Tab-separated table of C-alpha atoms in Angstrom:
chain	number	residue	atom	x	y	z
E	21	MET	CA	3.693	9.515	-4.236
E	22	PHE	CA	2.576	6.540	-6.238
E	23	TYR	CA	-0.914	5.850	-7.669
E	24	SER	CA	-2.354	4.037	-10.775
E	25	PRO	CA	-3.461	5.752	-13.828
E	26	ALA	CA	-6.905	5.310	-12.827
E	27	GLY	CA	-6.328	6.286	-9.453
E	28	GLU	CA	-7.982	3.203	-8.368
E	29	SER	CA	-7.989	1.508	-4.678
E	30	MET	CA	-5.771	-1.244	-3.947
E	31	ARG	CA	-6.150	-4.028	-6.885
E	32	PHE	CA	-5.146	-8.171	-6.514
E	33	SER	CA	-3.289	-10.223	-9.094
E	34	TYR	CA	-3.667	-14.055	-8.488
E	35	THR	CA	-0.398	-16.035	-9.260
E	36	GLU	CA	0.329	-19.392	-9.950
E	37	ALA	CA	3.378	-20.897	-11.327
E	38	MET	CA	5.045	-24.380	-12.039
E	39	CYS	CA	1.667	-26.187	-11.920
E	40	ASP	CA	-0.169	-28.505	-14.669
E	41	PRO	CA	-0.841	-26.352	-17.609
E	42	ALA	CA	-4.284	-27.680	-17.767
E	43	CYS	CA	-4.733	-25.391	-14.775
E	44	TYR	CA	-4.228	-22.423	-15.748
E	45	ALA	CA	-7.211	-21.881	-18.162
E	46	PRO	CA	-9.824	-22.727	-15.123
E	47	LEU	CA	-7.873	-20.700	-12.581
E	48	ALA	CA	-8.023	-17.287	-14.968
E	49	GLN	CA	-11.618	-18.070	-14.997
E	50	ALA	CA	-12.075	-18.758	-11.111
E	51	ALA	CA	-10.068	-15.264	-10.362
E	52	GLU	CA	-11.943	-13.857	-12.680
E	53	GLU	CA	-15.137	-14.781	-11.300
E	54	ALA	CA	-13.992	-14.089	-8.052
E	55	GLY	CA	-13.089	-10.502	-8.207
E	56	TYR	CA	-9.114	-10.469	-8.745
E	57	ASP	CA	-7.999	-7.786	-11.278
E	58	THR	CA	-5.006	-9.561	-12.766
E	59	PHE	CA	-3.660	-12.805	-13.534
E	60	LEU	CA	0.204	-13.066	-13.685
E	61	VAL	CA	1.906	-15.383	-16.193
E	62	PRO	CA	5.766	-16.526	-15.526
E	63	ASP	CA	8.494	-16.963	-17.466
E	64	SER	CA	11.301	-19.085	-18.018
E	65	VAL	CA	12.634	-20.938	-21.565
E	66	CYS	CA	14.739	-23.454	-20.625
E	67	TYR	CA	16.794	-25.437	-18.089
E	68	PRO	CA	20.366	-26.304	-18.591
E	69	GLN	CA	22.217	-29.243	-17.812
E	70	ALA	CA	24.937	-28.028	-16.271
E	71	SER	CA	25.409	-24.656	-14.482
E	72	ASP	CA	27.143	-23.030	-11.455
E	73	THR	CA	24.585	-19.935	-11.518
E	74	LYS	CA	22.976	-19.250	-8.329
E	75	TYR	CA	19.015	-18.086	-8.118
E	76	PRO	CA	18.936	-14.387	-6.624
E	77	TYR	CA	15.612	-14.876	-4.720
E	78	THR	CA	16.273	-18.244	-2.301
E	79	GLU	CA	18.650	-18.381	0.566
E	80	SER	CA	20.169	-21.337	-0.498
E	81	GLY	CA	21.119	-19.813	-4.429
E	82	GLU	CA	19.648	-23.454	-5.675
E	83	ARG	CA	17.975	-23.310	-8.728
E	84	GLN	CA	17.121	-27.050	-8.880
E	85	PHE	CA	13.527	-26.639	-8.116
E	86	LEU	CA	13.268	-25.170	-11.658
E	87	GLU	CA	14.158	-28.772	-13.573
E	88	ASN	CA	11.236	-30.449	-15.323
E	89	LYS	CA	8.759	-27.644	-14.153
E	90	PRO	CA	6.197	-27.089	-16.893
E	91	PHE	CA	6.635	-23.303	-18.208
E	92	LEU	CA	4.131	-22.222	-21.079
E	93	ASP	CA	5.401	-19.127	-23.345
E	94	PRO	CA	3.528	-16.103	-21.702
E	95	PHE	CA	3.243	-14.871	-25.371
E	96	THR	CA	1.185	-18.384	-26.072
E	97	LEU	CA	-0.618	-18.645	-22.932
E	98	ILE	CA	-2.359	-15.290	-22.215
E	99	PRO	CA	-3.789	-15.252	-25.722
E	100	ALA	CA	-5.428	-18.335	-24.657
E	101	LEU	CA	-6.450	-16.827	-21.254
E	102	GLY	CA	-7.770	-14.000	-22.971
E	103	ALA	CA	-10.027	-16.226	-24.616
E	104	VAL	CA	-11.502	-17.542	-21.584
E	105	THR	CA	-12.189	-14.521	-19.819
E	106	LYS	CA	-13.815	-10.902	-20.390
E	107	ARG	CA	-12.572	-8.590	-17.709
E	108	LEU	CA	-9.393	-10.182	-16.362
E	109	ARG	CA	-5.786	-8.063	-16.884
E	110	PHE	CA	-2.894	-10.139	-17.622
E	111	ALA	CA	0.878	-9.260	-16.613
E	112	THR	CA	3.961	-10.904	-17.407
E	113	PHE	CA	5.975	-11.642	-14.091
E	114	VAL	CA	8.439	-11.041	-15.423
E	115	LEU	CA	9.294	-11.640	-19.349
E	116	LYS	CA	13.098	-11.906	-19.779
E	117	LEU	CA	13.042	-9.218	-22.329
E	118	PRO	CA	17.033	-8.668	-23.193
E	119	ILE	CA	17.209	-12.940	-24.649
E	120	ARG	CA	14.712	-12.004	-27.196
E	121	SER	CA	13.911	-9.440	-30.032
E	122	PRO	CA	12.293	-6.012	-29.313
E	123	VAL	CA	10.548	-5.876	-32.612
E	124	LEU	CA	9.209	-9.299	-31.907
E	125	VAL	CA	8.411	-8.647	-28.202
E	126	ALA	CA	6.435	-5.638	-29.500
E	127	LYS	CA	4.657	-7.496	-32.384
E	128	SER	CA	3.570	-10.444	-29.808
E	129	ALA	CA	2.761	-7.623	-27.044
E	130	THR	CA	0.268	-5.600	-29.438
E	131	SER	CA	-1.158	-8.700	-31.070
E	132	ILE	CA	-2.216	-10.128	-27.188
E	133	ALA	CA	-3.395	-6.253	-26.293
E	134	VAL	CA	-5.569	-6.210	-29.382
E	135	LEU	CA	-7.239	-9.752	-28.981
E	136	THR	CA	-7.463	-9.184	-25.654
E	137	GLY	CA	-9.147	-5.815	-25.427
E	138	GLU	CA	-6.121	-4.187	-23.825
E	139	ARG	CA	-6.074	-6.575	-21.020
E	140	LEU	CA	-1.880	-6.906	-21.035
E	141	SER	CA	0.660	-5.120	-18.770
E	142	LEU	CA	3.965	-6.176	-19.894
E	143	GLY	CA	6.238	-6.897	-16.717
E	144	VAL	CA	9.778	-7.211	-17.717
E	145	GLY	CA	13.542	-8.035	-16.123
E	146	THR	CA	16.916	-9.141	-17.162
E	147	SER	CA	17.035	-12.990	-16.183
E	148	PRO	CA	19.887	-14.285	-13.908
E	149	TRP	CA	20.585	-17.031	-16.210
E	150	PRO	CA	23.534	-16.538	-18.217
E	151	GLU	CA	22.638	-19.900	-20.169
E	152	ASP	CA	19.512	-18.061	-20.980
E	153	PHE	CA	21.383	-15.423	-23.195
E	154	LEU	CA	24.031	-18.195	-24.460
E	155	VAL	CA	20.992	-20.249	-26.246
E	156	THR	CA	18.988	-17.132	-27.337
E	157	PHE	CA	22.395	-16.020	-28.870
E	158	GLN	CA	22.026	-12.612	-26.991
E	159	ASP	CA	24.823	-10.838	-25.306
E	160	TRP	CA	24.963	-11.272	-21.662
E	161	GLU	CA	27.179	-8.457	-20.554
E	162	THR	CA	25.339	-5.583	-22.252
E	163	ARG	CA	22.001	-6.628	-20.737
E	164	GLY	CA	20.653	-4.123	-18.804
E	165	LYS	CA	21.727	-1.036	-21.464
E	166	ARG	CA	20.432	-3.173	-23.936
E	167	MET	CA	17.350	-3.555	-21.873
E	168	ASP	CA	16.878	0.338	-21.800
E	169	GLU	CA	17.216	0.576	-25.367
E	170	MET	CA	14.225	-2.639	-25.793
E	171	ILE	CA	11.816	-0.445	-23.770
E	172	GLU	CA	12.278	2.437	-25.942
E	173	ILE	CA	11.978	0.423	-29.226
E	174	ILE	CA	8.794	-0.964	-27.814
E	175	ARG	CA	7.018	1.833	-26.813
E	176	GLY	CA	7.796	3.497	-29.894
E	177	LEU	CA	6.706	0.639	-32.403
E	178	THR	CA	3.325	0.143	-30.046
E	179	THR	CA	2.004	3.428	-31.016
E	180	GLY	CA	1.426	2.182	-34.472
E	181	ASP	CA	2.794	5.187	-36.029
E	182	PHE	CA	6.167	5.030	-38.213
E	183	TYR	CA	9.299	4.524	-35.844
E	184	GLU	CA	12.881	4.229	-36.069
E	185	PHE	CA	15.473	3.724	-33.473
E	186	HIS	CA	19.294	4.663	-33.776
E	187	GLY	CA	21.263	3.518	-30.471
E	188	LYS	CA	24.550	1.834	-29.215
E	189	TYR	CA	23.268	-2.205	-29.626
E	190	TYR	CA	19.869	-1.583	-31.993
E	191	ASP	CA	19.534	0.284	-35.246
E	192	LEU	CA	16.024	0.208	-36.548
E	193	PRO	CA	14.961	1.817	-39.731
E	194	SER	CA	11.619	3.487	-40.022
E	195	ILE	CA	8.765	0.668	-39.704
E	196	LYS	CA	5.358	0.467	-38.193
E	197	LEU	CA	3.166	-2.205	-36.718
E	198	CYS	CA	-0.712	-3.218	-37.310
E	199	PRO	CA	-2.745	-3.481	-35.679
E	200	VAL	CA	-1.878	-1.645	-32.213
E	201	PRO	CA	-3.908	-1.094	-29.662
E	202	THR	CA	-5.374	2.345	-28.575
E	203	ARG	CA	-3.672	2.777	-25.538
E	204	PRO	CA	-0.453	2.342	-24.275
E	205	ILE	CA	0.789	-1.180	-23.308
E	206	PRO	CA	2.033	-0.701	-19.120
E	207	ILE	CA	5.331	-1.477	-19.359
E	208	LEU	CA	6.256	-2.438	-15.270
E	209	ILE	CA	9.934	-3.160	-14.162
E	210	GLY	CA	11.150	-6.067	-12.247
E	211	GLY	CA	14.421	-6.464	-10.239
E	212	HIS	CA	15.833	-5.039	-6.683
E	213	SER	CA	18.856	-3.734	-7.796
E	214	ASP	CA	19.372	0.101	-8.223
E	215	ALA	CA	19.990	-0.343	-11.668
E	216	ALA	CA	16.772	-1.790	-12.104
E	217	LEU	CA	14.968	0.690	-9.688
E	218	ARG	CA	16.614	3.594	-11.761
E	219	ARG	CA	15.093	1.849	-14.792
E	220	ALA	CA	11.830	1.812	-13.118
E	221	ALA	CA	11.872	5.174	-12.421
E	222	ARG	CA	13.237	6.595	-15.745
E	223	HIS	CA	11.363	4.110	-18.293
E	224	GLY	CA	8.849	2.075	-16.472
E	225	ASP	CA	5.020	2.836	-15.724
E	226	GLY	CA	5.839	0.854	-12.204
E	227	TRP	CA	7.828	-1.891	-10.464
E	228	MET	CA	7.428	-5.097	-9.671
E	229	PHE	CA	8.561	-6.267	-5.908
E	230	ALA	CA	9.440	-10.385	-6.508
E	231	GLY	CA	8.978	-10.634	-2.290
E	232	GLY	CA	10.658	-10.437	1.187
E	233	SER	CA	9.996	-8.291	4.147
E	234	ILE	CA	7.743	-5.180	4.520
E	235	GLU	CA	10.952	-3.620	5.924
E	236	ASP	CA	13.216	-4.452	2.300
E	237	LEU	CA	9.748	-3.434	0.500
E	238	ALA	CA	9.694	0.372	2.371
E	239	ARG	CA	13.471	0.868	1.806
E	240	TYR	CA	12.736	0.093	-2.372
E	241	VAL	CA	10.112	2.171	-2.156
E	242	GLU	CA	11.882	5.045	-0.924
E	243	ARG	CA	14.751	4.434	-3.164
E	244	LEU	CA	11.933	4.727	-6.420
E	245	LYS	CA	10.995	7.725	-4.820
E	246	LEU	CA	14.688	9.350	-4.950
E	247	PHE	CA	15.456	7.939	-8.232
E	248	ARG	CA	11.664	9.270	-9.853
E	249	ASN	CA	12.590	12.617	-8.789
E	250	GLU	CA	15.867	12.525	-9.888
E	251	CYS	CA	13.821	12.116	-13.227
E	252	GLY	CA	11.238	14.596	-13.042
E	253	ARG	CA	8.748	11.728	-12.856
E	254	GLU	CA	7.552	12.039	-9.300
E	255	SER	CA	3.812	13.353	-10.167
E	256	ALA	CA	3.667	10.372	-13.545
E	257	PRO	CA	1.129	7.537	-12.613
E	258	PHE	CA	3.278	4.719	-11.300
E	259	GLU	CA	2.319	1.496	-10.169
E	260	ILE	CA	3.937	-1.007	-7.559
E	261	HIS	CA	2.851	-4.825	-7.618
E	262	ALA	CA	4.235	-6.454	-4.136
E	263	SER	CA	4.296	-10.019	-3.070
E	264	SER	CA	3.903	-9.890	0.660
E	265	LEU	CA	2.997	-12.039	3.804
E	266	HIS	CA	0.967	-8.778	5.166
E	267	ALA	CA	-1.220	-9.397	1.970
E	268	TYR	CA	-3.166	-12.193	3.772
E	269	GLN	CA	-5.014	-9.835	6.519
E	270	LEU	CA	-6.928	-6.385	5.905
E	271	ASP	CA	-4.755	-4.673	8.446
E	272	GLY	CA	-1.622	-5.711	6.259
E	273	VAL	CA	-3.490	-4.960	2.948
E	274	ARG	CA	-4.096	-1.449	4.320
E	275	GLN	CA	-0.298	-1.142	5.689
E	276	LEU	CA	1.013	-2.161	2.197
E	277	GLU	CA	-1.543	0.390	0.370
E	278	ASP	CA	-0.158	3.328	2.932
E	279	LEU	CA	3.689	2.181	1.832
E	280	GLY	CA	2.562	2.814	-1.987
E	281	VAL	CA	1.356	-0.576	-3.547
E	282	THR	CA	-1.192	-0.420	-6.127
E	283	ASP	CA	-1.063	-4.203	-6.923
E	284	LEU	CA	-1.055	-6.906	-4.462
E	285	VAL	CA	0.284	-10.337	-5.691
E	286	ILE	CA	-1.711	-13.225	-4.110
E	287	GLY	CA	-0.536	-17.026	-4.202
E	288	PHE	CA	-1.192	-19.808	-1.947
E	289	ARG	CA	1.599	-22.289	-2.858
E	290	ASN	CA	5.628	-22.433	-2.467
E	291	PRO	CA	6.862	-23.271	-6.022
E	292	TYR	CA	10.257	-23.385	-5.422
E	293	THR	CA	10.448	-26.547	-4.074
E	294	ARG	CA	11.959	-29.540	-5.519
E	295	SER	CA	8.838	-31.426	-5.716
E	296	GLN	CA	6.236	-31.387	-8.377
E	297	ASP	CA	2.989	-29.427	-7.545
E	298	LYS	CA	0.428	-32.109	-6.808
E	299	GLN	CA	-2.634	-29.629	-5.316
E	300	PRO	CA	-5.552	-30.549	-6.746
E	301	LEU	CA	-7.261	-27.805	-9.199
E	302	VAL	CA	-10.070	-27.638	-7.069
E	303	GLU	CA	-8.182	-26.568	-3.808
E	304	LYS	CA	-6.380	-23.911	-5.694
E	305	ILE	CA	-9.900	-22.634	-6.709
E	306	GLU	CA	-11.288	-22.899	-3.076
E	307	LEU	CA	-7.892	-21.192	-1.892
E	308	LEU	CA	-8.476	-18.032	-4.230
E	309	GLN	CA	-11.962	-17.697	-3.539
E	310	ASN	CA	-11.855	-17.843	0.335
E	311	TYR	CA	-8.934	-15.077	0.096
E	312	ALA	CA	-11.469	-13.133	-2.240
E	313	ALA	CA	-14.389	-13.735	0.353
E	314	ASN	CA	-12.353	-12.661	3.247
E	315	ILE	CA	-10.165	-10.130	1.521
E	316	ILE	CA	-11.028	-8.385	-1.524
E	317	SER	CA	-14.865	-8.446	-0.861
E	318	LYS	CA	-14.020	-6.601	2.722
E	319	TYR	CA	-11.593	-4.108	0.934
C-alpha cells in the first residue's frame, strides 16, 4: 500500500528544466495560482569537456543535450522561489547526494525548510556521471553505500538534537544544527535499479520515477512493495512521484492513482534535445494553466 502522510488524493508537481533562469519565479507563481502542489527543481553541477559516459535515461545514451544548458543550484533557487510563493512546495528531482557533504546538505535543507515554512522535500539520487565525483573530490565506487550513511546523518541532524554518527565512511562527532523545521524533511529516493528501490524501501519517505512506460512503472512498484515488506515498512506512509504520458488524461490519472502513484510529475516540453529552449514564458504559463483547468480542477 502506498499513500501520502496526510492521506490526500493525487497531487500534481510542475517541472521545467534547462530553461532561461528568469522564467523560474513567474512559473512558480503561475503554478501555485493554477493549483499545482509542488515545483520540481533539477540538479546538475558541471559539464565535462571530455567524457564517454552514457546517460541512462535516454535511448541513445548521449549526454550532449546537457552542454550549455542552464542549471541553477537547487539550494540557491528554491529559497528564491519560496520568497515569491506562499503555498507551493518544492522538491529536488533529484539532488546528486554522494557528491556533497552530508552535514552541509543537512544545513542547507534545514535552512530552506525554515525559510519556506516547511515546504521542502529532498529528492536524492547518486548521479550517473563519474566526472561529478572527480571534480567534487568524492569516491565514485562507494557512492551507494555512502549515500545510505548520508541519509541517516541528514535525518539525525535535521531533528535539532545533538547527533553523532560512526559508520564505515563517515565519522561524525556529536553536533546539532539550529534552526531546524518542526517536522521532518521528507526524503525521496530517485533511481530505477534494484539498489535504488531497496534504498527507497529501507530509508526513504518515497520514491521518484524519472519516466518510462506504465508497464515499467508497475514493475517497479511491485518491487518496491516486496522490498518494503522485507524491511517491515509496508504500512508506513510512502509517496510515489512519477512522470507518465498517462498523466495528461483524466482516465490515465485515475489509472496511475490505482497503481499507487501519489504525486504526478507534469511537464510540457522535452528538455533532452541539443537545442536551447526557445519556448516563450507566456506559452509555458498557458500550458500549465490549461492542464490545471482540464485535469487538476476536474480531478
